Coordinates of C-alpha atoms in Angstrom, one line a residue:
X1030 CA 80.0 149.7 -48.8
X1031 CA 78.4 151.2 -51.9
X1032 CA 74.5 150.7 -52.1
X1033 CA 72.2 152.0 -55.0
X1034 CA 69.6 153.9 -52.7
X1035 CA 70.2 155.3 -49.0
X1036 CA 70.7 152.8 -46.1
X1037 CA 68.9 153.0 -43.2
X1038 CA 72.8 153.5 -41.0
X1039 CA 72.9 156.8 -44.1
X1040 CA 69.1 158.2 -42.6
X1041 CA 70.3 157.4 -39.0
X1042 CA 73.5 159.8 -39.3
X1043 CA 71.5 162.1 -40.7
X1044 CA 69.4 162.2 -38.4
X1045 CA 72.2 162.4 -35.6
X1046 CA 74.0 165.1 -37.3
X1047 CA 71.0 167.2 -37.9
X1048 CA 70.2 166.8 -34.3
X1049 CA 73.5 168.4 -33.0
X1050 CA 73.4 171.0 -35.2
X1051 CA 69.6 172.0 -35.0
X1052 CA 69.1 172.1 -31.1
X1053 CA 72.0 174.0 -29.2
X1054 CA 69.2 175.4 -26.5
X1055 CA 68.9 171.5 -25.0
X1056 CA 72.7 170.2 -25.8
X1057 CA 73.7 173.5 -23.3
X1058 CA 71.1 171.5 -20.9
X1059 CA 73.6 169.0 -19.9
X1060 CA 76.8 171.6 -19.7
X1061 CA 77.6 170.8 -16.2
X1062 CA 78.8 166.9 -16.9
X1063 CA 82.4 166.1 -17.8
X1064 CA 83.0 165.5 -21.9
X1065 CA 82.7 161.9 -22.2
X1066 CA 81.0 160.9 -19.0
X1067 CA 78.0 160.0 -20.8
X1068 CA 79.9 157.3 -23.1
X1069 CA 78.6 156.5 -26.3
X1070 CA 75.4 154.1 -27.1
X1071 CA 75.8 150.4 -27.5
X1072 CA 74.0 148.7 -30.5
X1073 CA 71.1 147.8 -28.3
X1074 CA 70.3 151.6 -27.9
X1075 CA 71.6 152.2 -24.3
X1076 CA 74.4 154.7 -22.7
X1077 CA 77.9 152.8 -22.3
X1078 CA 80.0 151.1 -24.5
X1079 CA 79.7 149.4 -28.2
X1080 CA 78.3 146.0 -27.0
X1081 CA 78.5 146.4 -23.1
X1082 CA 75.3 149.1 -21.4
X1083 CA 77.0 151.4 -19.0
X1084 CA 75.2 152.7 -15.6
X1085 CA 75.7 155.5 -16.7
X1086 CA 73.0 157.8 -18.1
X1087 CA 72.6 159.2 -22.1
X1088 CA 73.5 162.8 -22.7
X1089 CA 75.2 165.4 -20.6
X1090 CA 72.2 166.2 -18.6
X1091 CA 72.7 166.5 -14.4
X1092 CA 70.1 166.9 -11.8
X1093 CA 67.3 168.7 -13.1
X1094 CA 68.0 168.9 -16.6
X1095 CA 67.3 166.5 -19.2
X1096 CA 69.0 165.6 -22.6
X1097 CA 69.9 162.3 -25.1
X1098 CA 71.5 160.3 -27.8
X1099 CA 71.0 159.5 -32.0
X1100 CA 73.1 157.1 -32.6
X1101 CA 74.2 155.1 -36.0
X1102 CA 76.3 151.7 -36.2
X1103 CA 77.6 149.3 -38.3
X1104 CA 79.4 146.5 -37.9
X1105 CA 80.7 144.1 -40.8
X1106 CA 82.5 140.6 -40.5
X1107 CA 82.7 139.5 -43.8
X1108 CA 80.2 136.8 -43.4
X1109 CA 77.5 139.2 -41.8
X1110 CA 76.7 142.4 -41.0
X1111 CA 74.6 144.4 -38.5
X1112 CA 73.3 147.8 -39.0
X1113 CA 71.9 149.6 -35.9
X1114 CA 70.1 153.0 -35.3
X1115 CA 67.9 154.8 -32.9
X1116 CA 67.5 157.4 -30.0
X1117 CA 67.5 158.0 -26.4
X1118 CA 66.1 160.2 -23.8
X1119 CA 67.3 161.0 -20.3
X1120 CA 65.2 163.3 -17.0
X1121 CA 67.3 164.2 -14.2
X1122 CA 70.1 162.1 -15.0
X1123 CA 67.6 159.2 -13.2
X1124 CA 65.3 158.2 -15.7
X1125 CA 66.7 156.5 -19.5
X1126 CA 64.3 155.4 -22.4
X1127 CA 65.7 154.3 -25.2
X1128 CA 65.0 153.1 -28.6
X1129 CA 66.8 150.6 -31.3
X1130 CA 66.1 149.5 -35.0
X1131 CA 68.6 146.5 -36.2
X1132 CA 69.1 144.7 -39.2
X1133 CA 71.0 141.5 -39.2
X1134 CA 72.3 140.7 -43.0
X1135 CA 72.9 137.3 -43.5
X1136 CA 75.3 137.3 -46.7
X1137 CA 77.5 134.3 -46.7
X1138 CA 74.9 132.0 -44.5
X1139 CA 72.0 132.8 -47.0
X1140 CA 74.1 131.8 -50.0
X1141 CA 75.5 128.5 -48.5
X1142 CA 72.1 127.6 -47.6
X1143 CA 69.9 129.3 -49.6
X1144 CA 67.6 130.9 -47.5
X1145 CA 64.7 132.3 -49.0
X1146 CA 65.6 136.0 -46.7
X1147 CA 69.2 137.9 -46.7
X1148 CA 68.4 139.6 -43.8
X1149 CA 66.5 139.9 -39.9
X1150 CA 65.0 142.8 -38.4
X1151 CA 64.4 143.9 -34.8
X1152 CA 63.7 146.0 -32.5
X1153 CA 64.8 146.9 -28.5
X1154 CA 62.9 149.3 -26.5
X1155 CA 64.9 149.5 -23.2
X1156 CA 64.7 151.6 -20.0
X1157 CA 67.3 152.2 -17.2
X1158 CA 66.8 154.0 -13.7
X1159 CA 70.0 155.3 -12.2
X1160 CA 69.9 153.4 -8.6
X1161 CA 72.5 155.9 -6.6
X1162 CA 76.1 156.8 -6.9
X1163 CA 78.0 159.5 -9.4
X1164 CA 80.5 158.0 -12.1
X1165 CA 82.4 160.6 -10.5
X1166 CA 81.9 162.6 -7.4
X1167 CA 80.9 159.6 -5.0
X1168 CA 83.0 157.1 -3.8
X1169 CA 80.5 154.9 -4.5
X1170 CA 80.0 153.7 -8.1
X1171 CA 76.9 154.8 -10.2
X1172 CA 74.4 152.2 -10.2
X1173 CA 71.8 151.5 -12.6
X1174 CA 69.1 148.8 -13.1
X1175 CA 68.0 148.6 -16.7
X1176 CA 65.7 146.4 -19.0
X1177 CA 65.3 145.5 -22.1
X1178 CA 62.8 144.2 -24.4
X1179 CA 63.5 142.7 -27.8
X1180 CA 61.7 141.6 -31.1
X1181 CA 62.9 139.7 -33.8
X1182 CA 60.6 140.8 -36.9
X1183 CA 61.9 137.8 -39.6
X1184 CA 61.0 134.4 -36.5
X1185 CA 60.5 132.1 -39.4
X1186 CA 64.2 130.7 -40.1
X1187 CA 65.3 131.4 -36.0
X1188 CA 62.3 129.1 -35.3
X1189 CA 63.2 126.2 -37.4
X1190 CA 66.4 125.9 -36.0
X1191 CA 65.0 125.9 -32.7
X1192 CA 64.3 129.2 -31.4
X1193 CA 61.4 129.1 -28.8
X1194 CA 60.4 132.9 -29.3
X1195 CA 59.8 135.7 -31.4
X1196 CA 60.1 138.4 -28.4
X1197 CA 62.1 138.5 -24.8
X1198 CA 62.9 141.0 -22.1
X1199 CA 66.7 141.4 -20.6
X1200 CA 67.4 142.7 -17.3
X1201 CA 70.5 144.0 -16.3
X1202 CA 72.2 145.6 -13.0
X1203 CA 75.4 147.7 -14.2
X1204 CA 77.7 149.5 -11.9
X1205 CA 80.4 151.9 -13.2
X1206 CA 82.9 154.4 -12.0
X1207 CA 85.6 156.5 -12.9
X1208 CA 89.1 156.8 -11.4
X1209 CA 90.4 160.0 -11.9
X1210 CA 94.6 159.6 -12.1
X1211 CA 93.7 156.0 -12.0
X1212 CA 96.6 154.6 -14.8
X1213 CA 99.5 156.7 -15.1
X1214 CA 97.8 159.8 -14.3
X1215 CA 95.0 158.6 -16.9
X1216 CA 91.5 158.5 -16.1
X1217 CA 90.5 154.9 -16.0
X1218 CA 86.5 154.1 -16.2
X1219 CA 85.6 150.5 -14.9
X1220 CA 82.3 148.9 -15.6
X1221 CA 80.8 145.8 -14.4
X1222 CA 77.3 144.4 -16.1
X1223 CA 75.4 141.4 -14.6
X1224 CA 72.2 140.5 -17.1
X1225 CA 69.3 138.1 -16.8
X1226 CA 68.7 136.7 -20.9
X1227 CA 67.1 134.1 -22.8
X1228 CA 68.1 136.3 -26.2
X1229 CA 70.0 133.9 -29.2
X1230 CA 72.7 136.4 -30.4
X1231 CA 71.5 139.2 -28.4
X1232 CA 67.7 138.5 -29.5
X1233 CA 68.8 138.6 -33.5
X1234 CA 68.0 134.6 -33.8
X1235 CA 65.2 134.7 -31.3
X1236 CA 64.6 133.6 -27.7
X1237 CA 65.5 130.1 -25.9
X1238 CA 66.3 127.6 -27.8
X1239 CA 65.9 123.6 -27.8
X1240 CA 68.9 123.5 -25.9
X1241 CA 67.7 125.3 -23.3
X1242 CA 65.2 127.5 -23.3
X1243 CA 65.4 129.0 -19.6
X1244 CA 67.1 132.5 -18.3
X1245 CA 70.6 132.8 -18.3
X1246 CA 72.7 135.3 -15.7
X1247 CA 75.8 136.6 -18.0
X1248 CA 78.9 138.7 -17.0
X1249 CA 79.6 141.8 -19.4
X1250 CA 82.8 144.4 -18.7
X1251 CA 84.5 147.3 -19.8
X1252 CA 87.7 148.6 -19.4
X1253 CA 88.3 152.3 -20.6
X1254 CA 91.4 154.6 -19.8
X1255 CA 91.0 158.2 -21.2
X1256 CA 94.2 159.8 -22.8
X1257 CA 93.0 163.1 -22.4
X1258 CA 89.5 164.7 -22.5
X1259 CA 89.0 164.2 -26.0
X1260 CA 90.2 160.5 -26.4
X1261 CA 89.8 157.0 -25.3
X1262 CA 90.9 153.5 -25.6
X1263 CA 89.6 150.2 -24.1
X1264 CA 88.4 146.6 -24.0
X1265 CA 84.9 144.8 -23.2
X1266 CA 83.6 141.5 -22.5
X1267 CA 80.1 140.1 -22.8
X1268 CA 79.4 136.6 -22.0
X1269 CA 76.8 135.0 -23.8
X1270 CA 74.0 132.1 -23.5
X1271 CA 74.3 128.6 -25.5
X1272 CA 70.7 127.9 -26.5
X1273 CA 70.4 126.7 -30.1
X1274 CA 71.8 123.2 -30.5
X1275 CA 72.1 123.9 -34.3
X1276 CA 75.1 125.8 -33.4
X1277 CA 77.2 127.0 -30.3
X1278 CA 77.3 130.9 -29.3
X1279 CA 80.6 132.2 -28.3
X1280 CA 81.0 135.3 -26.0
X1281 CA 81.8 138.4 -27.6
X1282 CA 85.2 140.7 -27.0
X1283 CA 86.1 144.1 -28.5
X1284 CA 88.9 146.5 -28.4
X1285 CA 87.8 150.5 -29.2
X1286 CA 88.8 153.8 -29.6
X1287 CA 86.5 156.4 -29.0
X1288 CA 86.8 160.2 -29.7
X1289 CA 84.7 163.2 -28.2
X1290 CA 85.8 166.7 -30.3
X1291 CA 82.7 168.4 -27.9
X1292 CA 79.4 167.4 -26.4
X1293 CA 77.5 167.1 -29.4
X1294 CA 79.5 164.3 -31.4
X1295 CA 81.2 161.1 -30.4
X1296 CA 82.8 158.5 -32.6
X1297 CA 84.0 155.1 -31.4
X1298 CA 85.6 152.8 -33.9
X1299 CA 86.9 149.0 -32.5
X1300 CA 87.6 145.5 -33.8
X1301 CA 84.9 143.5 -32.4
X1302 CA 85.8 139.0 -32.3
X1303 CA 81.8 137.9 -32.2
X1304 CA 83.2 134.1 -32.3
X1305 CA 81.1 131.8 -33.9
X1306 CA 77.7 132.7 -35.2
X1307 CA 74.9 130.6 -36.8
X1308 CA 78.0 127.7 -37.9
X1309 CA 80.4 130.2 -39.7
X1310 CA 83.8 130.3 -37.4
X1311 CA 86.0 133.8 -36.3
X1312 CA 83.2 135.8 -36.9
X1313 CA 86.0 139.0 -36.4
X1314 CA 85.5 142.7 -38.3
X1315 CA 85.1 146.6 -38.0
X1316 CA 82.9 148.4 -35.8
X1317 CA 82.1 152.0 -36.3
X1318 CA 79.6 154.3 -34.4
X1319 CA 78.3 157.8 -34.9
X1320 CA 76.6 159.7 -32.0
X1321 CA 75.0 162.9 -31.5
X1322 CA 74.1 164.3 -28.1
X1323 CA 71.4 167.0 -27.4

Protein backbone atom coordinates (compact mmCIF):
# COMPACT_ATOMS: atom_id res chain seq x y z
CA UNK A 1 0.00 0.00 0.00
CA UNK A 2 1.42 3.34 -0.88
CA UNK A 3 0.18 6.31 1.39
CA UNK A 4 1.25 10.04 1.15
CA UNK A 5 2.28 10.47 4.89
CA UNK A 6 3.36 7.68 7.52
CA UNK A 7 0.70 5.14 8.75
CA UNK A 8 0.12 4.48 12.07
CA UNK A 9 1.24 0.22 11.23
CA UNK A 10 4.80 2.52 9.66
CA UNK A 11 5.22 4.40 13.54
CA UNK A 12 4.24 0.95 15.15
CA UNK A 13 7.24 -1.00 13.40
CA UNK A 14 9.25 1.57 14.21
CA UNK A 15 8.61 1.56 17.32
CA UNK A 16 9.02 -2.36 17.61
CA UNK A 17 12.27 -2.27 15.75
CA UNK A 18 13.74 0.44 17.76
CA UNK A 19 12.81 -1.45 20.83
CA UNK A 20 14.83 -4.58 19.99
CA UNK A 21 17.61 -2.81 19.02
CA UNK A 22 17.82 -0.18 21.91
CA UNK A 23 17.32 -2.44 25.07
CA UNK A 24 19.57 -5.65 25.00
CA UNK A 25 19.96 -5.32 29.05
CA UNK A 26 16.01 -6.43 29.44
CA UNK A 27 15.62 -8.75 26.16
CA UNK A 28 18.71 -10.93 28.07
CA UNK A 29 15.95 -10.86 31.05
CA UNK A 30 13.97 -13.54 29.50
CA UNK A 31 17.08 -15.87 28.17
CA UNK A 32 16.02 -18.89 30.04
CA UNK A 33 12.61 -19.51 27.86
CA UNK A 34 12.74 -21.57 24.68
CA UNK A 35 12.73 -19.38 21.17
CA UNK A 36 9.24 -19.16 20.29
CA UNK A 37 7.54 -20.18 23.53
CA UNK A 38 6.26 -16.88 23.97
CA UNK A 39 4.30 -16.84 20.43
CA UNK A 40 3.60 -13.79 18.75
CA UNK A 41 0.69 -11.10 19.69
CA UNK A 42 -2.79 -11.44 18.33
CA UNK A 43 -4.39 -8.19 16.92
CA UNK A 44 -6.21 -7.63 20.18
CA UNK A 45 -2.70 -7.02 21.87
CA UNK A 46 -2.31 -10.37 23.75
CA UNK A 47 0.57 -13.26 23.73
CA UNK A 48 -0.64 -16.22 21.28
CA UNK A 49 -1.59 -16.43 17.92
CA UNK A 50 -2.80 -13.85 15.11
CA UNK A 51 -6.56 -13.86 16.02
CA UNK A 52 -6.63 -16.66 18.79
CA UNK A 53 -4.82 -15.31 22.79
CA UNK A 54 -2.56 -17.96 23.91
CA UNK A 55 -2.06 -18.91 27.88
CA UNK A 56 0.89 -18.21 27.37
CA UNK A 57 2.72 -15.16 28.66
CA UNK A 58 4.47 -12.07 26.37
CA UNK A 59 8.25 -12.06 26.17
CA UNK A 60 10.83 -14.50 27.12
CA UNK A 61 10.76 -13.65 30.73
CA UNK A 62 10.69 -16.81 33.57
CA UNK A 63 10.18 -16.68 37.21
CA UNK A 64 11.44 -13.58 38.51
CA UNK A 65 12.30 -11.68 35.53
CA UNK A 66 10.09 -9.61 33.57
CA UNK A 67 9.94 -8.61 29.73
CA UNK A 68 7.21 -7.82 26.68
CA UNK A 69 5.97 -7.30 23.13
CA UNK A 70 5.60 -4.14 20.29
CA UNK A 71 3.73 -5.42 17.90
CA UNK A 72 2.43 -4.14 14.31
CA UNK A 73 -0.39 -5.77 11.95
CA UNK A 74 -2.15 -5.45 9.05
CA UNK A 75 -4.59 -7.25 7.62
CA UNK A 76 -6.25 -6.43 4.04
CA UNK A 77 -9.31 -8.18 2.31
CA UNK A 78 -9.97 -6.18 -0.47
CA UNK A 79 -13.11 -4.79 0.86
CA UNK A 80 -11.54 -3.76 4.31
CA UNK A 81 -8.74 -3.50 6.12
CA UNK A 82 -7.50 -3.45 9.80
CA UNK A 83 -4.40 -1.95 11.01
CA UNK A 84 -3.33 -2.90 14.63
CA UNK A 85 -0.58 -1.74 17.03
CA UNK A 86 0.44 -1.59 20.56
CA UNK A 87 2.54 -3.08 23.49
CA UNK A 88 2.78 -5.50 26.27
CA UNK A 89 4.27 -6.10 29.53
CA UNK A 90 4.84 -9.24 31.47
CA UNK A 91 6.24 -9.84 35.77
CA UNK A 92 7.22 -13.12 36.64
CA UNK A 93 5.95 -14.82 33.81
CA UNK A 94 2.39 -14.45 36.07
CA UNK A 95 1.16 -11.14 35.51
CA UNK A 96 0.30 -9.74 31.41
CA UNK A 97 -0.98 -6.12 30.61
CA UNK A 98 -1.36 -5.27 27.51
CA UNK A 99 -2.33 -2.54 25.19
CA UNK A 100 -4.06 -2.22 21.48
CA UNK A 101 -4.78 0.75 19.03
CA UNK A 102 -7.05 -0.49 15.80
CA UNK A 103 -8.34 1.02 12.85
CA UNK A 104 -11.03 -0.60 10.97
CA UNK A 105 -11.09 1.02 7.15
CA UNK A 106 -14.20 0.56 5.59
CA UNK A 107 -13.31 1.04 1.74
CA UNK A 108 -15.78 -0.83 -0.39
CA UNK A 109 -18.80 -0.52 2.36
CA UNK A 110 -18.35 3.29 2.56
CA UNK A 111 -18.50 3.74 -1.13
CA UNK A 112 -21.61 1.45 -1.69
CA UNK A 113 -23.23 3.23 0.93
CA UNK A 114 -21.81 6.37 1.29
CA UNK A 115 -21.07 6.75 4.68
CA UNK A 116 -20.13 9.93 5.82
CA UNK A 117 -16.64 8.04 7.73
CA UNK A 118 -14.02 5.56 5.81
CA UNK A 119 -12.82 4.27 8.81
CA UNK A 120 -13.43 3.08 12.97
CA UNK A 121 -11.13 3.30 15.71
CA UNK A 122 -10.62 1.39 18.95
CA UNK A 123 -9.02 0.49 21.55
CA UNK A 124 -8.36 -2.94 23.91
CA UNK A 125 -6.60 -2.73 27.14
CA UNK A 126 -6.42 -6.38 28.34
CA UNK A 127 -4.79 -8.29 31.25
CA UNK A 128 -4.06 -12.03 31.68
CA UNK A 129 -2.80 -13.90 34.96
CA UNK A 130 -1.01 -17.14 34.28
CA UNK A 131 -3.34 -19.64 36.54
CA UNK A 132 -0.62 -22.75 36.82
CA UNK A 133 1.06 -25.09 34.52
CA UNK A 134 4.42 -24.59 32.12
CA UNK A 135 3.75 -24.70 28.19
CA UNK A 136 6.53 -26.97 28.71
CA UNK A 137 7.93 -28.56 31.73
CA UNK A 138 4.53 -29.67 33.43
CA UNK A 139 2.42 -32.26 32.38
CA UNK A 140 -0.13 -30.14 32.99
CA UNK A 141 -1.01 -27.34 30.43
CA UNK A 142 -0.28 -23.61 31.10
CA UNK A 143 -3.39 -21.98 32.19
CA UNK A 144 -4.29 -18.50 31.96
CA UNK A 145 -7.41 -16.40 32.74
CA UNK A 146 -7.44 -13.22 30.81
CA UNK A 147 -9.76 -10.06 30.18
CA UNK A 148 -10.39 -7.70 27.93
CA UNK A 149 -11.83 -4.49 27.59
CA UNK A 150 -12.76 -2.79 24.40
CA UNK A 151 -13.80 0.69 22.87
CA UNK A 152 -15.16 1.50 19.71
CA UNK A 153 -14.16 5.37 19.16
CA UNK A 154 -16.45 6.09 15.73
CA UNK A 155 -20.37 4.32 17.72
CA UNK A 156 -22.34 6.51 15.42
CA UNK A 157 -22.79 4.14 12.24
CA UNK A 158 -22.44 0.65 14.64
CA UNK A 159 -25.36 2.16 16.52
CA UNK A 160 -27.70 2.76 13.80
CA UNK A 161 -27.47 -0.59 12.71
CA UNK A 162 -28.21 -1.85 15.96
CA UNK A 163 -25.24 -1.94 18.07
CA UNK A 164 -26.34 -1.55 21.85
CA UNK A 165 -22.81 -0.22 23.05
CA UNK A 166 -19.91 1.88 22.54
CA UNK A 167 -17.64 -0.24 25.11
CA UNK A 168 -17.50 -4.07 26.43
CA UNK A 169 -15.19 -6.37 28.49
CA UNK A 170 -14.25 -10.09 27.13
CA UNK A 171 -13.21 -12.72 29.38
CA UNK A 172 -11.39 -15.60 28.36
CA UNK A 173 -9.87 -18.96 30.06
CA UNK A 174 -7.04 -20.32 27.63
CA UNK A 175 -5.12 -23.39 28.20
CA UNK A 176 -2.03 -24.34 26.08
CA UNK A 177 0.78 -26.74 25.87
CA UNK A 178 3.52 -27.99 23.96
CA UNK A 179 4.35 -31.58 22.83
CA UNK A 180 7.76 -31.99 22.35
CA UNK A 181 8.32 -34.84 19.40
CA UNK A 182 4.59 -34.54 19.18
CA UNK A 183 4.19 -34.88 15.03
CA UNK A 184 6.85 -36.69 13.34
CA UNK A 185 9.42 -35.65 15.75
CA UNK A 186 7.94 -32.01 15.41
CA UNK A 187 7.05 -30.02 18.26
CA UNK A 188 3.37 -29.61 18.18
CA UNK A 189 1.70 -26.58 20.45
CA UNK A 190 -2.08 -27.08 21.07
CA UNK A 191 -4.32 -24.31 22.42
CA UNK A 192 -7.74 -24.25 23.48
CA UNK A 193 -9.60 -20.68 24.28
CA UNK A 194 -13.09 -20.58 25.88
CA UNK A 195 -14.34 -16.58 25.92
CA UNK A 196 -17.37 -14.83 27.43
CA UNK A 197 -18.34 -11.67 24.55
CA UNK A 198 -20.94 -9.44 23.62
CA UNK A 199 -18.26 -7.68 21.03
CA UNK A 200 -19.77 -7.27 17.12
CA UNK A 201 -16.65 -8.24 15.01
CA UNK A 202 -14.39 -8.50 17.91
CA UNK A 203 -15.74 -5.06 19.41
CA UNK A 204 -14.99 -3.06 15.83
CA UNK A 205 -19.02 -2.66 15.20
CA UNK A 206 -19.77 -2.24 18.92
CA UNK A 207 -21.39 -4.37 21.61
CA UNK A 208 -24.83 -6.44 21.56
CA UNK A 209 -26.88 -5.94 19.07
CA UNK A 210 -30.83 -5.98 18.45
CA UNK A 211 -30.48 -9.39 17.80
CA UNK A 212 -29.31 -10.22 20.91
CA UNK A 213 -27.68 -8.26 23.01
CA UNK A 214 -26.62 -10.81 25.93
CA UNK A 215 -23.09 -12.59 26.52
CA UNK A 216 -22.07 -15.15 24.29
CA UNK A 217 -19.47 -18.23 25.45
CA UNK A 218 -17.29 -18.87 22.07
CA UNK A 219 -14.67 -21.68 21.24
CA UNK A 220 -11.27 -20.32 19.78
CA UNK A 221 -8.17 -22.94 18.75
CA UNK A 222 -4.86 -23.22 17.54
CA UNK A 223 -2.92 -25.71 16.04
CA UNK A 224 0.93 -25.08 15.63
CA UNK A 225 3.64 -27.68 14.70
CA UNK A 226 7.24 -26.19 14.76
CA UNK A 227 9.67 -27.33 11.92
CA UNK A 228 12.59 -26.45 13.77
CA UNK A 229 13.37 -23.75 16.29
CA UNK A 230 13.20 -21.00 14.01
CA UNK A 231 9.90 -21.89 12.09
CA UNK A 232 6.28 -22.63 12.35
CA UNK A 233 3.19 -23.50 10.62
CA UNK A 234 -0.49 -23.79 11.75
CA UNK A 235 -4.18 -23.26 11.84
CA UNK A 236 -6.82 -21.37 14.26
CA UNK A 237 -10.38 -21.16 14.80
CA UNK A 238 -12.43 -18.52 16.57
CA UNK A 239 -16.05 -18.80 16.76
CA UNK A 240 -17.89 -15.83 16.82
CA UNK A 241 -21.38 -14.14 18.21
CA UNK A 242 -24.49 -13.27 15.73
CA UNK A 243 -25.78 -10.02 17.18
CA UNK A 244 -26.62 -7.50 14.53
CA UNK A 245 -29.63 -8.42 12.51
CA UNK A 246 -28.41 -6.09 9.71
CA UNK A 247 -26.06 -8.73 8.83
CA UNK A 248 -24.86 -12.25 9.98
CA UNK A 249 -21.21 -12.70 11.58
CA UNK A 250 -19.36 -15.72 10.44
CA UNK A 251 -16.47 -17.30 12.59
CA UNK A 252 -13.11 -16.59 11.65
CA UNK A 253 -10.28 -19.28 10.34
CA UNK A 254 -6.58 -18.64 9.48
CA UNK A 255 -3.65 -20.62 8.26
CA UNK A 256 0.00 -18.95 9.33
CA UNK A 257 3.53 -19.20 9.10
CA UNK A 258 5.51 -17.71 11.63
CA UNK A 259 9.28 -17.19 11.86
CA UNK A 260 11.62 -16.47 15.00
CA UNK A 261 15.49 -15.55 13.59
CA UNK A 262 16.16 -14.83 17.68
CA UNK A 263 14.34 -13.50 20.65
CA UNK A 264 14.03 -10.14 19.67
CA UNK A 265 12.00 -10.40 16.31
CA UNK A 266 9.11 -12.50 15.17
CA UNK A 267 7.17 -12.39 11.96
CA UNK A 268 3.97 -14.32 11.24
CA UNK A 269 2.42 -14.02 7.86
CA UNK A 270 -1.16 -16.17 7.21
CA UNK A 271 -4.32 -16.10 4.91
CA UNK A 272 -6.95 -15.18 7.26
CA UNK A 273 -11.13 -16.23 5.76
CA UNK A 274 -13.07 -13.50 8.17
CA UNK A 275 -16.46 -14.77 6.34
CA UNK A 276 -18.98 -12.28 5.94
CA UNK A 277 -18.61 -8.85 7.45
CA UNK A 278 -21.09 -5.88 7.64
CA UNK A 279 -23.12 -7.64 4.15
CA UNK A 280 -19.92 -7.96 1.87
CA UNK A 281 -19.42 -12.01 1.38
CA UNK A 282 -15.71 -14.16 1.50
CA UNK A 283 -14.28 -11.53 3.39
CA UNK A 284 -10.63 -13.68 2.61
CA UNK A 285 -6.93 -11.75 2.45
CA UNK A 286 -3.27 -11.28 3.79
CA UNK A 287 -2.23 -11.13 7.27
CA UNK A 288 1.14 -9.84 8.23
CA UNK A 289 2.60 -9.21 11.76
CA UNK A 290 5.86 -7.67 13.05
CA UNK A 291 6.98 -8.23 16.67
CA UNK A 292 9.73 -7.20 18.83
CA UNK A 293 10.48 -8.67 22.21
CA UNK A 294 12.40 -6.96 25.10
Amino acid sequence: MIVSRPSPCGHAVALAAALALVLPGVASAGDGRLLATGGATQFEGSAGGGIVPWAVLSGYGTDGQHGGTAFATRVDTGDYALTSYGAAYAWDNRLELSYARQRFELGELQRRLSLPTGRFDAEVVGAKLRLGGDLVYTTMPQVSLGVQYKRQLDFAIPQAVGARDDHGVDVYLSASKLFLAGVADRNLLLNATLRSTRANQAGLLGFGGDRKSGRSLVLETSAAVLLDPHWAVGLEYRQKPDNLGFAREDDWRDAFVAWFPNKRIAVVAAYADLGSIATLDRQRGAYLSLQASF
